[in-house]
Coordinates of C-alpha atoms in Angstrom, one line a residue:
Chain R
X1 CA -64.5 70.5 32.0
X2 CA -67.0 68.0 30.7
X3 CA -65.0 66.8 27.7
X4 CA -63.9 63.2 28.5
X5 CA -60.8 63.5 26.3
X6 CA -59.7 66.5 28.3
X7 CA -60.3 64.7 31.6
X8 CA -58.4 61.7 30.3
X9 CA -55.5 63.8 29.5
X10 CA -55.2 65.1 33.1
X11 CA -51.7 64.8 34.4
X12 CA -52.7 62.8 37.5
X13 CA -55.4 60.5 38.8
X14 CA -56.5 63.0 41.4
X15 CA -56.9 65.7 38.8
X16 CA -59.0 63.3 36.6
X17 CA -61.1 62.5 39.7
X18 CA -61.7 66.1 40.7
X19 CA -62.5 67.2 37.2
X20 CA -64.9 64.3 36.6
X21 CA -66.6 64.8 39.9
X22 CA -67.1 68.5 39.0
X23 CA -68.5 67.6 35.6
X24 CA -71.0 65.1 37.2
X25 CA -72.1 67.5 39.9
X26 CA -75.3 68.6 38.2
X27 CA -76.2 65.1 37.1
X28 CA -75.9 63.8 40.7
X29 CA -77.5 66.6 42.8
X30 CA -77.3 64.5 46.0
X31 CA -73.5 64.4 45.9
X32 CA -71.7 66.4 48.7
X33 CA -68.0 66.5 49.0
X34 CA -66.3 66.4 52.4
X35 CA -62.8 68.0 52.7
X36 CA -60.3 68.2 55.5
X37 CA -58.4 71.2 54.3
X38 CA -56.7 69.6 51.4
X39 CA -59.0 70.2 48.4
X40 CA -56.1 71.3 46.3
X41 CA -54.3 68.0 47.1
X42 CA -57.2 65.7 46.5
X43 CA -58.4 67.3 43.3
X44 CA -61.8 68.4 44.6
X45 CA -61.0 72.0 44.3
X46 CA -62.6 71.6 40.9
X47 CA -65.8 70.6 42.6
X48 CA -65.5 73.4 45.0
X49 CA -65.3 75.8 42.1
X50 CA -68.3 74.4 40.3
X51 CA -70.5 73.5 43.3
X52 CA -69.4 75.5 46.3
X53 CA -72.7 75.0 48.2
X54 CA -72.1 71.3 48.2
X55 CA -68.5 71.4 49.5
X56 CA -68.4 70.7 53.2
X57 CA -65.4 71.7 55.2
X58 CA -64.4 69.6 58.2
X59 CA -61.0 71.1 59.0
X60 CA -58.1 68.8 59.9
X61 CA -60.3 66.3 61.7
X62 CA -60.7 63.1 59.7
X63 CA -62.3 60.9 62.3
X64 CA -65.3 63.3 62.6
X65 CA -65.4 63.7 58.9
X66 CA -65.5 60.0 58.2
X67 CA -68.3 59.3 60.7
X68 CA -70.3 62.4 59.7
X69 CA -70.3 61.0 56.2
X70 CA -72.5 58.2 57.6
X71 CA -74.9 60.7 59.0
X72 CA -75.0 62.7 55.7
X73 CA -75.7 59.5 53.8
X74 CA -78.5 58.6 56.3
X75 CA -80.3 61.8 55.2
X76 CA -80.2 60.7 51.5
X77 CA -77.2 62.5 50.3
X78 CA -74.2 60.8 48.7
X79 CA -71.1 62.0 50.7
X80 CA -67.7 61.7 49.1
X81 CA -65.0 61.7 51.8
X82 CA -61.8 63.1 50.4
X83 CA -58.4 63.1 52.0
X84 CA -55.0 61.5 51.7
X85 CA -54.9 57.7 51.9
X86 CA -52.8 57.8 55.0
X87 CA -55.4 59.9 56.8
X88 CA -58.1 57.4 55.8
X89 CA -56.2 54.9 57.8
X90 CA -56.6 57.2 60.8
X91 CA -60.4 56.9 60.4
X92 CA -60.7 53.2 59.5
X93 CA -62.8 52.5 62.5
X94 CA -65.2 55.3 61.7
X95 CA -65.4 53.9 58.1
X96 CA -66.1 50.5 59.6
X97 CA -68.8 51.4 62.1
X98 CA -70.5 54.5 60.7
X99 CA -70.3 53.7 57.0
X100 CA -69.8 49.9 56.4
X101 CA -71.6 48.3 59.3
X102 CA -74.5 50.7 58.7
X103 CA -74.3 50.0 55.0
X104 CA -74.3 53.7 54.0
X105 CA -74.0 54.9 50.4
X106 CA -70.8 56.8 51.2
X107 CA -67.6 57.0 49.1
X108 CA -64.1 57.4 50.4
X109 CA -61.7 58.7 47.8
X110 CA -58.1 58.7 48.9
X111 CA -55.4 60.6 47.1
X112 CA -51.6 60.2 47.8
X113 CA -51.5 56.4 48.1
X114 CA -48.3 54.4 48.2
X115 CA -44.8 55.4 47.3
X116 CA -46.4 57.5 44.5
X117 CA -46.6 60.2 47.2
X118 CA -42.9 60.8 46.7
X119 CA -40.8 63.4 48.7
X120 CA -43.2 63.8 51.6
X121 CA -41.7 60.5 52.8
X122 CA -42.6 57.4 54.8
X123 CA -45.1 59.0 57.2
X124 CA -47.2 60.2 54.3
X125 CA -47.1 57.0 52.1
X126 CA -50.0 54.7 52.8
X127 CA -48.9 51.2 52.0
X128 CA -51.6 49.5 54.2
X129 CA -54.8 51.1 53.0
X130 CA -55.9 48.5 50.6
X131 CA -55.5 45.8 53.2
X132 CA -57.3 47.8 55.9
X133 CA -60.3 48.7 53.8
X134 CA -60.4 45.3 52.1
X135 CA -60.9 43.7 55.5
X136 CA -64.1 45.6 56.2
X137 CA -67.2 43.6 55.2
X138 CA -69.2 45.1 52.4
X139 CA -66.5 47.6 51.4
X140 CA -65.8 47.8 47.7
X141 CA -62.1 48.7 47.0
X142 CA -61.0 50.3 43.7
X143 CA -57.6 51.5 42.4
X144 CA -57.9 52.8 38.8
X145 CA -54.8 52.8 36.5
X146 CA -55.0 55.9 34.4
X147 CA -57.0 59.2 34.0
X148 CA -59.4 57.7 31.5
X149 CA -60.2 54.8 33.8
X150 CA -60.4 57.2 36.8
X151 CA -62.9 59.3 35.0
X152 CA -65.1 56.2 34.3
X153 CA -64.7 54.9 37.8
X154 CA -65.8 58.1 39.3
X155 CA -69.1 57.8 37.5
X156 CA -69.3 54.2 38.4
X157 CA -69.0 54.7 42.2
X158 CA -71.7 57.4 42.1
X159 CA -74.1 55.0 40.3
X160 CA -73.2 52.2 42.6
X161 CA -75.2 51.9 45.8
X162 CA -73.0 51.1 48.8
X163 CA -69.7 52.0 50.6
X164 CA -66.6 52.3 48.4
X165 CA -62.9 53.0 49.0
X166 CA -61.1 54.3 45.9
X167 CA -57.5 55.3 45.5
X168 CA -56.5 58.1 43.2
X169 CA -52.9 59.2 42.8
X170 CA -50.6 62.2 43.2
X171 CA -48.0 62.0 40.5
X172 CA -48.3 62.4 36.7
X173 CA -50.0 59.4 35.3
X174 CA -49.3 57.7 32.0
X175 CA -52.2 57.2 29.6
X176 CA -53.0 53.6 29.1
X177 CA -56.6 53.4 27.9
X178 CA -58.5 55.1 25.1
X179 CA -61.7 57.0 25.5
X180 CA -63.6 53.9 24.6
X181 CA -62.3 52.1 27.8
X182 CA -65.1 50.6 29.8
X183 CA -64.7 50.4 33.6
X184 CA -67.0 48.1 35.5
X185 CA -66.8 47.5 39.3
X186 CA -65.7 44.0 39.9
X187 CA -64.3 43.3 36.4
X188 CA -60.6 43.1 35.5
X189 CA -59.5 43.4 31.8
X190 CA -56.7 41.8 29.9
X191 CA -54.8 44.8 28.5
X192 CA -52.1 42.8 26.8
X193 CA -52.5 39.2 25.9
X194 CA -49.8 36.5 26.5
X195 CA -49.6 32.8 27.4
X196 CA -46.6 32.2 29.6
X197 CA -47.5 34.2 32.7
X198 CA -50.2 36.6 33.9
X199 CA -49.2 39.9 35.5
X200 CA -52.0 41.3 37.6
X201 CA -51.6 44.9 38.5
X202 CA -53.5 47.9 39.8
X203 CA -53.0 51.6 39.9
X204 CA -49.5 52.9 38.9
X205 CA -48.2 49.4 38.6
X206 CA -50.3 48.7 35.4
X207 CA -48.1 50.9 33.3
X208 CA -45.0 49.3 34.8
X209 CA -46.5 45.8 34.2
X210 CA -46.9 46.8 30.5
X211 CA -43.2 47.9 30.4
X212 CA -42.3 44.6 32.0
X213 CA -44.2 42.7 29.3
X214 CA -42.1 44.6 26.7
X215 CA -38.9 43.5 28.4
X216 CA -40.1 39.9 28.6
X217 CA -41.1 40.0 24.9
X218 CA -37.4 40.6 24.0
X219 CA -36.7 37.3 25.6
X220 CA -39.6 35.6 23.7
X221 CA -41.6 35.4 27.0
X222 CA -45.2 36.1 26.3
X223 CA -46.7 37.9 29.3
X224 CA -50.3 38.7 29.8
X225 CA -51.2 41.9 31.7
X226 CA -54.4 42.2 33.6
X227 CA -55.6 45.5 34.9
X228 CA -57.4 44.6 38.2
X229 CA -58.8 48.0 39.2
X230 CA -61.3 46.4 41.6
X231 CA -59.4 44.7 44.4
X232 CA -62.6 43.8 46.1
X233 CA -64.7 42.1 45.0
X234 CA -61.9 40.5 43.0
X235 CA -62.7 39.1 39.5
X236 CA -62.5 35.4 40.4
X237 CA -63.6 34.3 37.0
X238 CA -60.9 36.2 35.1
X239 CA -58.2 35.0 37.5
X240 CA -59.3 31.3 37.0
X241 CA -59.3 31.8 33.3
X242 CA -55.8 33.3 33.3
X243 CA -54.7 30.4 35.6
X244 CA -55.9 27.9 33.2
X245 CA -54.3 29.7 30.2
X246 CA -51.0 30.8 31.6
X247 CA -50.4 28.7 34.7
X248 CA -48.5 31.2 36.8
X249 CA -48.9 34.8 38.1
X250 CA -47.1 38.0 39.2
X251 CA -49.0 40.6 41.2
X252 CA -47.8 44.2 41.2
X253 CA -49.1 47.0 43.5
X254 CA -47.8 50.1 45.1
X255 CA -48.7 48.7 48.6
X256 CA -47.4 46.3 51.1
X257 CA -47.3 42.8 49.7
X258 CA -49.4 41.8 52.8
X259 CA -53.1 42.3 52.5
X260 CA -53.6 44.1 49.2
X261 CA -54.0 43.1 45.6
X262 CA -51.5 40.2 45.8
X263 CA -53.3 38.7 48.8
X264 CA -56.6 39.1 47.1
X265 CA -55.3 37.3 44.0
X266 CA -53.7 34.6 46.1
X267 CA -56.9 34.0 48.1
X268 CA -58.9 33.7 44.9
X269 CA -56.5 31.4 43.1
X270 CA -56.0 29.2 46.2
X271 CA -59.6 28.4 46.1
X272 CA -60.0 27.9 42.3
X273 CA -56.8 27.1 40.5
X274 CA -53.7 27.0 42.7
X275 CA -50.5 27.9 40.8
X276 CA -47.2 29.8 41.4
X277 CA -47.6 33.5 42.3
X278 CA -44.8 36.0 42.8
X279 CA -45.6 39.2 44.6
X280 CA -44.2 42.6 43.6
X281 CA -44.9 45.3 46.1
X282 CA -43.3 46.9 49.2
X283 CA -41.9 44.0 51.3
X284 CA -43.4 44.8 54.7
X285 CA -41.5 48.1 55.0
X286 CA -42.3 51.8 55.4
X287 CA -41.5 54.2 52.6
X288 CA -39.1 57.1 52.5
X289 CA -38.5 60.4 50.8
X290 CA -37.6 60.5 47.1
X291 CA -39.1 61.0 43.7
X292 CA -41.8 58.4 42.9
X293 CA -39.7 56.7 40.2
X294 CA -36.6 56.6 42.4
X295 CA -38.7 55.1 45.2
X296 CA -40.2 52.5 42.9
X297 CA -36.7 51.5 41.8
X298 CA -35.5 51.5 45.4
X299 CA -38.3 49.3 46.7
X300 CA -38.4 47.0 43.7
X301 CA -41.6 48.1 42.0
X302 CA -40.3 49.0 38.5
X303 CA -40.6 47.0 35.3
X304 CA -37.3 45.1 35.6
X305 CA -38.4 43.7 39.0
X306 CA -41.8 42.7 37.6
X307 CA -40.0 41.0 34.7
X308 CA -37.7 39.1 37.1
X309 CA -40.7 38.0 39.2
X310 CA -42.3 36.8 36.0
X311 CA -39.2 34.7 35.1
X312 CA -39.3 33.3 38.7
X313 CA -43.0 32.4 38.4
X314 CA -42.5 30.7 35.0
X315 CA -39.5 28.7 36.5
X316 CA -41.6 27.6 39.4
X317 CA -44.4 26.6 37.0
X318 CA -42.0 24.5 34.9
X319 CA -40.5 22.9 37.9
X320 CA -43.8 21.9 39.3
X321 CA -44.9 20.5 35.9
X322 CA -41.8 18.4 35.7
X323 CA -42.5 17.0 39.2
X324 CA -46.1 16.4 38.1
Chain B
X1 CA -74.6 79.8 77.3
X2 CA -76.3 78.5 80.4
X3 CA -77.0 82.0 81.7
X4 CA -78.6 83.1 78.4
X5 CA -80.6 79.9 78.1
X6 CA -81.7 80.1 81.7
X7 CA -82.6 83.8 81.3
X8 CA -85.5 83.0 78.9
X9 CA -88.7 83.7 80.8
X10 CA -90.4 80.5 81.6
X11 CA -93.6 79.9 79.8
X12 CA -96.6 78.9 81.7
X13 CA -97.0 75.1 81.4
X14 CA -99.7 74.0 79.1
X15 CA -102.8 72.6 80.9
X16 CA -101.9 69.0 80.3
X17 CA -98.3 69.4 81.6
X18 CA -98.7 67.6 84.8
X19 CA -100.4 64.7 83.1
X20 CA -97.5 64.6 80.6
X21 CA -94.9 64.7 83.4
X22 CA -96.7 61.8 85.1
X23 CA -96.7 59.8 81.9
X24 CA -93.0 60.5 81.4
X25 CA -92.2 59.4 85.0
X26 CA -94.0 56.2 84.3
X27 CA -92.1 55.8 81.0
X28 CA -88.8 56.3 82.8
X29 CA -89.8 53.8 85.5
X30 CA -90.8 51.3 82.8
X31 CA -87.4 51.9 81.1
X32 CA -85.5 51.2 84.3
X33 CA -87.4 48.0 85.1
X34 CA -87.3 46.7 81.6
X35 CA -83.6 47.5 81.3
X36 CA -82.8 45.6 84.5
X37 CA -84.9 42.6 83.3
X38 CA -83.2 42.4 79.9
X39 CA -79.7 42.6 81.5
X40 CA -80.8 39.9 83.9
X41 CA -81.8 37.6 81.0
X42 CA -78.7 38.5 79.0
X43 CA -76.4 37.6 81.8
X44 CA -74.4 40.7 80.9
X45 CA -74.9 44.4 80.1
X46 CA -74.4 47.9 81.5
X47 CA -77.1 48.7 84.1
X48 CA -75.5 51.8 85.7
X49 CA -75.6 54.0 82.6
X50 CA -78.9 52.7 81.5
X51 CA -80.6 53.7 84.8
X52 CA -78.9 57.1 84.8
X53 CA -80.3 58.2 81.4
X54 CA -83.8 56.8 81.7
X55 CA -85.5 60.1 82.6
X56 CA -83.8 61.9 79.7
X57 CA -84.8 59.2 77.3
X58 CA -88.4 59.2 78.5
X59 CA -88.5 63.0 77.9
X60 CA -87.0 62.7 74.4
X61 CA -89.2 59.8 73.2
X62 CA -92.3 60.8 75.1
X63 CA -92.3 64.5 74.5
X64 CA -89.5 66.2 72.6
X65 CA -88.9 64.1 69.5
X66 CA -91.1 64.5 66.5
X67 CA -90.6 60.8 65.7
X68 CA -93.4 58.2 65.6
X69 CA -93.4 54.4 65.2
X70 CA -95.7 54.6 62.1
X71 CA -93.4 57.0 60.3
X72 CA -89.8 56.0 61.0
X73 CA -88.8 56.8 57.4
X74 CA -90.4 60.2 57.4
X75 CA -87.6 62.4 56.0
X76 CA -88.4 65.4 58.3
X77 CA -88.6 63.3 61.5
X78 CA -86.4 64.4 64.4
X79 CA -83.4 62.0 64.9
X80 CA -82.1 60.5 68.1
X81 CA -78.7 58.9 68.3
X82 CA -77.6 57.0 71.4
X83 CA -73.9 57.7 71.1
X84 CA -73.3 56.0 74.4
X85 CA -74.4 52.8 72.7
X86 CA -73.8 50.6 75.8
X87 CA -77.0 52.1 77.3
X88 CA -78.9 50.0 74.6
X89 CA -81.1 48.2 77.2
X90 CA -82.6 51.6 78.2
X91 CA -83.0 52.6 74.6
X92 CA -84.8 49.4 73.7
X93 CA -87.0 49.7 76.8
X94 CA -88.1 53.3 76.2
X95 CA -88.6 52.5 72.5
X96 CA -90.8 49.5 73.5
X97 CA -92.8 51.7 75.8
X98 CA -93.5 54.1 72.9
X99 CA -94.4 51.4 70.4
X100 CA -91.2 51.3 68.3
X101 CA -90.5 47.6 69.1
X102 CA -92.0 44.7 71.1
X103 CA -91.2 44.8 74.8
X104 CA -91.0 41.0 75.2
X105 CA -88.7 40.7 72.1
X106 CA -86.4 43.3 73.6
X107 CA -85.8 40.9 76.6
X108 CA -83.8 38.8 74.1
X109 CA -81.0 41.4 74.5
X110 CA -77.5 40.2 73.6
X111 CA -78.7 36.7 72.5
X112 CA -77.7 35.0 69.2
X113 CA -80.2 35.9 66.5
X114 CA -81.8 38.6 68.5
X115 CA -82.3 42.0 66.8
X116 CA -81.5 43.6 70.2
X117 CA -77.7 43.4 70.1
X118 CA -75.5 44.6 73.0
X119 CA -75.2 47.9 71.2
X120 CA -77.9 49.2 68.8
X121 CA -77.6 48.3 65.1
X122 CA -79.7 50.1 62.5
X123 CA -79.8 47.1 60.1
X124 CA -81.4 45.1 62.9
X125 CA -83.8 47.8 64.2
X126 CA -84.8 50.3 61.5
X127 CA -86.0 52.8 64.1
X128 CA -82.5 53.1 65.4
X129 CA -80.9 56.0 63.4
X130 CA -77.4 54.6 63.3
X131 CA -75.3 51.9 64.8
X132 CA -73.3 52.9 67.9
X133 CA -71.0 51.3 70.4
X134 CA -67.7 52.9 69.6
X135 CA -67.7 56.1 71.7
X136 CA -67.6 59.4 69.9
X137 CA -68.9 58.2 66.6
X138 CA -72.6 58.6 67.3
X139 CA -72.0 62.3 67.9
X140 CA -70.2 62.7 64.5
X141 CA -73.0 60.8 62.7
X142 CA -75.6 63.0 64.4
X143 CA -73.6 66.0 63.2
X144 CA -73.7 64.7 59.7
X145 CA -77.4 64.2 59.9
X146 CA -77.9 67.7 61.2
X147 CA -75.7 69.0 58.3
X148 CA -77.6 66.9 55.8
X149 CA -81.0 68.0 57.0
X150 CA -80.0 71.7 56.9
X151 CA -78.7 71.3 53.4
X152 CA -82.1 69.9 52.4
X153 CA -83.9 72.7 54.1
X154 CA -85.5 70.4 56.7
X155 CA -86.7 71.8 60.0
X156 CA -86.0 68.5 61.8
X157 CA -83.8 68.4 64.8
X158 CA -81.1 65.9 65.8
X159 CA -80.4 64.8 69.4
X160 CA -77.3 62.8 70.4
X161 CA -76.9 61.4 73.9
X162 CA -73.3 61.1 75.0
X163 CA -71.8 59.5 78.1
X164 CA -69.4 61.5 80.3
X165 CA -66.6 59.1 79.8
X166 CA -67.2 59.3 76.1
X167 CA -66.1 62.9 76.2
X168 CA -62.5 61.7 76.6
X169 CA -62.6 60.6 72.9
X170 CA -60.8 63.1 70.7
X171 CA -63.4 62.7 68.0
X172 CA -66.0 64.4 70.4
X173 CA -64.0 67.6 70.4
X174 CA -63.5 67.4 66.6
X175 CA -67.3 67.2 66.3
X176 CA -67.9 70.0 68.9
X177 CA -65.6 72.4 66.9
X178 CA -67.3 71.4 63.6
X179 CA -70.9 71.8 64.8
X180 CA -70.2 75.2 66.2
X181 CA -68.3 76.3 63.0
X182 CA -71.2 75.2 60.9
X183 CA -73.7 76.8 63.2
X184 CA -75.8 73.6 63.5
X185 CA -78.5 75.0 65.7
X186 CA -80.6 71.9 64.8
X187 CA -78.2 69.7 66.8
X188 CA -78.6 69.1 70.5
X189 CA -76.1 67.1 72.6
X190 CA -77.4 65.6 75.8
X191 CA -74.6 64.5 78.3
X192 CA -75.6 61.9 80.8
X193 CA -73.2 63.3 83.4
X194 CA -73.2 60.6 86.1
X195 CA -69.6 61.2 87.0
X196 CA -68.6 57.5 86.7
X197 CA -67.1 55.5 83.9
X198 CA -66.1 51.9 83.5
X199 CA -63.3 51.6 86.0
X200 CA -63.7 54.6 88.3
X201 CA -64.8 58.2 88.7
X202 CA -64.2 60.4 85.7
X203 CA -62.1 62.6 87.9
X204 CA -59.8 59.7 88.7
X205 CA -59.6 58.3 85.2
X206 CA -59.4 61.5 83.1
X207 CA -60.7 64.8 84.5
X208 CA -63.6 66.4 82.6
X209 CA -64.0 69.6 84.6
X210 CA -64.5 72.4 84.0
X211 CA -67.0 70.7 81.7
X212 CA -69.4 73.6 81.1
X213 CA -66.5 75.9 80.4
X214 CA -65.1 73.5 77.8
X215 CA -68.4 73.6 75.8
X216 CA -68.7 77.3 76.3
X217 CA -65.2 77.8 74.9
X218 CA -66.3 75.7 71.9
X219 CA -69.1 78.2 71.4
X220 CA -72.1 76.0 72.2
X221 CA -75.3 77.2 74.0
X222 CA -75.2 75.3 77.2
X223 CA -77.6 74.3 80.0
X224 CA -76.7 72.5 83.2
X225 CA -79.7 70.7 84.7
X226 CA -80.8 67.9 87.0
X227 CA -81.1 65.0 84.6
X228 CA -83.8 63.4 86.8
X229 CA -86.1 66.4 87.1
X230 CA -88.6 65.9 84.3
X231 CA -90.1 69.4 84.2
X232 CA -86.6 70.9 84.1
X233 CA -85.6 68.5 81.3
X234 CA -88.7 69.4 79.3
X235 CA -88.1 73.2 79.8
X236 CA -84.5 72.8 78.8
X237 CA -85.2 70.9 75.6
X238 CA -87.8 73.6 74.6
X239 CA -85.2 76.3 75.1
X240 CA -82.5 74.3 73.2
X241 CA -85.0 74.1 70.3
X242 CA -85.2 77.9 70.2
X243 CA -81.5 78.5 70.1
X244 CA -80.3 80.2 66.9
X245 CA -76.9 80.1 65.2
X246 CA -75.4 77.7 67.7
X247 CA -75.7 74.0 68.6
X248 CA -76.9 73.3 72.1
X249 CA -75.6 71.0 74.8
X250 CA -77.5 69.9 77.9
X251 CA -75.2 68.8 80.7
X252 CA -77.6 66.6 82.7
X253 CA -76.3 65.8 86.1
X254 CA -77.4 62.3 86.9
X255 CA -76.9 59.4 89.3
X256 CA -75.3 56.3 87.9
X257 CA -77.6 53.4 88.8
X258 CA -80.5 55.8 89.7
X259 CA -83.3 54.0 91.4
X260 CA -81.5 51.0 92.6
X261 CA -79.7 51.8 95.9
X262 CA -77.1 49.1 95.7
X263 CA -76.0 50.3 92.3
X264 CA -76.1 54.0 92.8
X265 CA -72.7 55.7 92.4
X266 CA -70.8 52.4 92.4
X267 CA -68.5 52.0 89.3
X268 CA -68.8 48.2 89.4
X269 CA -72.3 48.5 88.0
X270 CA -71.1 50.3 84.9
X271 CA -70.9 46.9 83.3
X272 CA -70.7 44.4 81.8
X273 CA -72.2 42.6 84.8
X274 CA -74.3 39.5 85.5
X275 CA -77.3 40.1 87.7
X276 CA -78.4 37.2 90.0
X277 CA -82.1 36.4 90.3
X278 CA -82.0 37.9 93.8
X279 CA -80.3 41.1 92.7
X280 CA -82.7 41.5 89.8
X281 CA -85.7 41.0 92.0
X282 CA -84.3 43.4 94.6
X283 CA -83.7 46.0 91.9
X284 CA -87.2 45.6 90.4
X285 CA -88.8 45.9 93.9
X286 CA -86.8 49.1 94.5
X287 CA -88.2 50.4 91.2
X288 CA -91.7 49.8 92.5
X289 CA -92.5 46.5 90.7
X290 CA -94.8 44.1 92.6
X291 CA -94.8 40.3 92.5
X292 CA -96.8 39.8 89.3
X293 CA -94.8 42.3 87.4
X294 CA -91.5 40.9 88.7
X295 CA -92.6 37.4 87.6
X296 CA -93.7 38.6 84.2
X297 CA -90.4 40.4 83.6
X298 CA -88.1 37.7 85.0
X299 CA -89.9 34.4 84.1
X300 CA -89.8 34.7 80.3

C-alpha cells in the first residue's frame, strides 16, 4: 500500500495513518509501534501485517505503555504510541515526565478524537486532549484535516526529532487536498482565500469551514479558510498576516473551546494583532451518543454555525472600527 | 521463584571477593554520609529512603552494573533507573563515589541552577538514564529500555529500584504483567522494602503483603534478601542475571534511616525534612565520620 493516491483515498484519517506507517516501515527501521489492544481501531493493524516483529503489545494498560515509550526511545528506537485520544488523557502525566520532560523522540498518535467518535458516547469522546498536550512544554501538537494531509504528516513526524501528539480520526473523511499538498510542521495554509474574515480550522472542521465559506459567499461575504494542522507551535506569522488582511477571525475545532486551537489562535493574536475572534467548538460540555454529523449539528460545529460565527466576528470588527 | 533462585548452588567467591565487599561497604558508607550532608545543605530532602537503599546502590554501581563514567553513551551498557526518585541524594552520592559526577557539586542538591535537582533529571545529568520522581513511571521506562535492548539484540541488563510505597501505584502492576508477558529476563526490579512510606507504615496506609506472593503470581523470579547484607546482595544479583525467560525481582528487606539511630524506622524521616546542624553532625558521627570529615561535608 505504497501508492500515495490510494492512501489519500482512504476513508478515514486513522486508515490513512495506518497505511502510511506501514508503507514507511522499511524506510524507518527504528520505528516500533505500541498498541493497547486496539490496533484495528487505530489503523496500525496495517503495520502489524507488514512489520509484525516491530509491533509491541501492551495490553489494556496505557500508563505503562506511554512511559515505556520513553524507555524504548532511550535505546534509539522511534516508538509510536497508539490508542484512542481519550486514553491518551489517562496517560498525560506519563507523556509529560517520561516523554516530554526527558525530551524523547517518541510519537503519540491518537485516534477517536472529539465528537467524531460518534455512537460510543460522551465517555469516549476526547474534547480535552489538545489542551492537555498543548500545555506540556516541548510537545508538538498536530491535527491533520484529510487523508492526503495525514499521509504527509505521518512521514513528517517520523522525520522530526522530538515528542509529538497527533490526532487521527475515526469517521469517513472528506478529501480536501490533492496529492501535491505539502504538509510542514508549524505551518498553516490558506486553503481558500477571502478578505472579510479568516476561519482557522483543524481536523474535521476544515471541511466544514470550507462549506461555511460557500454559505457566506452566497451573501457576498468573502471568507478566508486557513487549515491550521499544527496547533503547537502555532503559525504566528500566518495569523498576523490574516489579521492584517481580514481583521477578524473564527476558529473551528472538534474540541472544547477552552485550551485547544481557539485558545492557541487567541494567544497568538493577542500578542501580535488583537482583533475580534469567535470560537466554534464544544462549549465546555461533554459529548453524547449519536452519529458524528448529528453530534456536530447538536453541539454547534457544522457549517451554518461557523457561518454565523463569521457574521458575528465581522459585525464586531465593523463596530470596533466605527468606534475607532 | 525465591526457592528456585535460592536453590542454585553457591559459587565459591572469587579471591578478591572480601576486598570487593569491603570496598562496597565503604561506598555505601560514603553514600549515606554524603546524602545526609546534601540534605542538610538543601534544607529539605528525603533521608530515610536514601539511607535504606545505600547498600543496594553501592552493590549496583560498584559491582553489578556494566556501566562506566567514561562510556555513559555506550549502547550496550547496563541501565539503572531510580524509580523511587526521591532517593536522589543517595543516587548522586554513590554516582559521585564511582566517578560519574563531582561529589562537591552534588552538595548543591535542590538549589536553583544546580544540576542535582530534588529528583534526578536526565537532561541535567546525562549519566542518569531517565527522569523520575513520579512513582511507577521509572519502572515502565526501565521496561521499555529492556524491551528496546532485546529488540536490538543487546545483552545489556536493566535494573530499576522501586520503593515499597511506590508499589501502590497501579502502573507498577501494569508493568509487572507486561514484563512477564514479554519474558524480559534482562530486567531486574529491586524493591527497597523498608516497610515505611511518607505518612506511616505501609501496613497502615495500604497493605502490600503478601508481597512475594504477588510477584510470584505475576510470574516473576523472586528473591527475598537482607538489603544490608552485601555478600547476599551480590549473590542475588548474580543469580538474577542468570534467570531465563522471566524478569526477576529482588525484595530487599531494609531499615528506613539505616545507620542513623534517631531516624531508623521513624516515618517522620521519610521527608521532606530540614536537618539542623546538630542533627546532621550527630548523623555523620553515627555513620563513622570524624571531625575533619564532618567539617568538610558541612562547611561548604
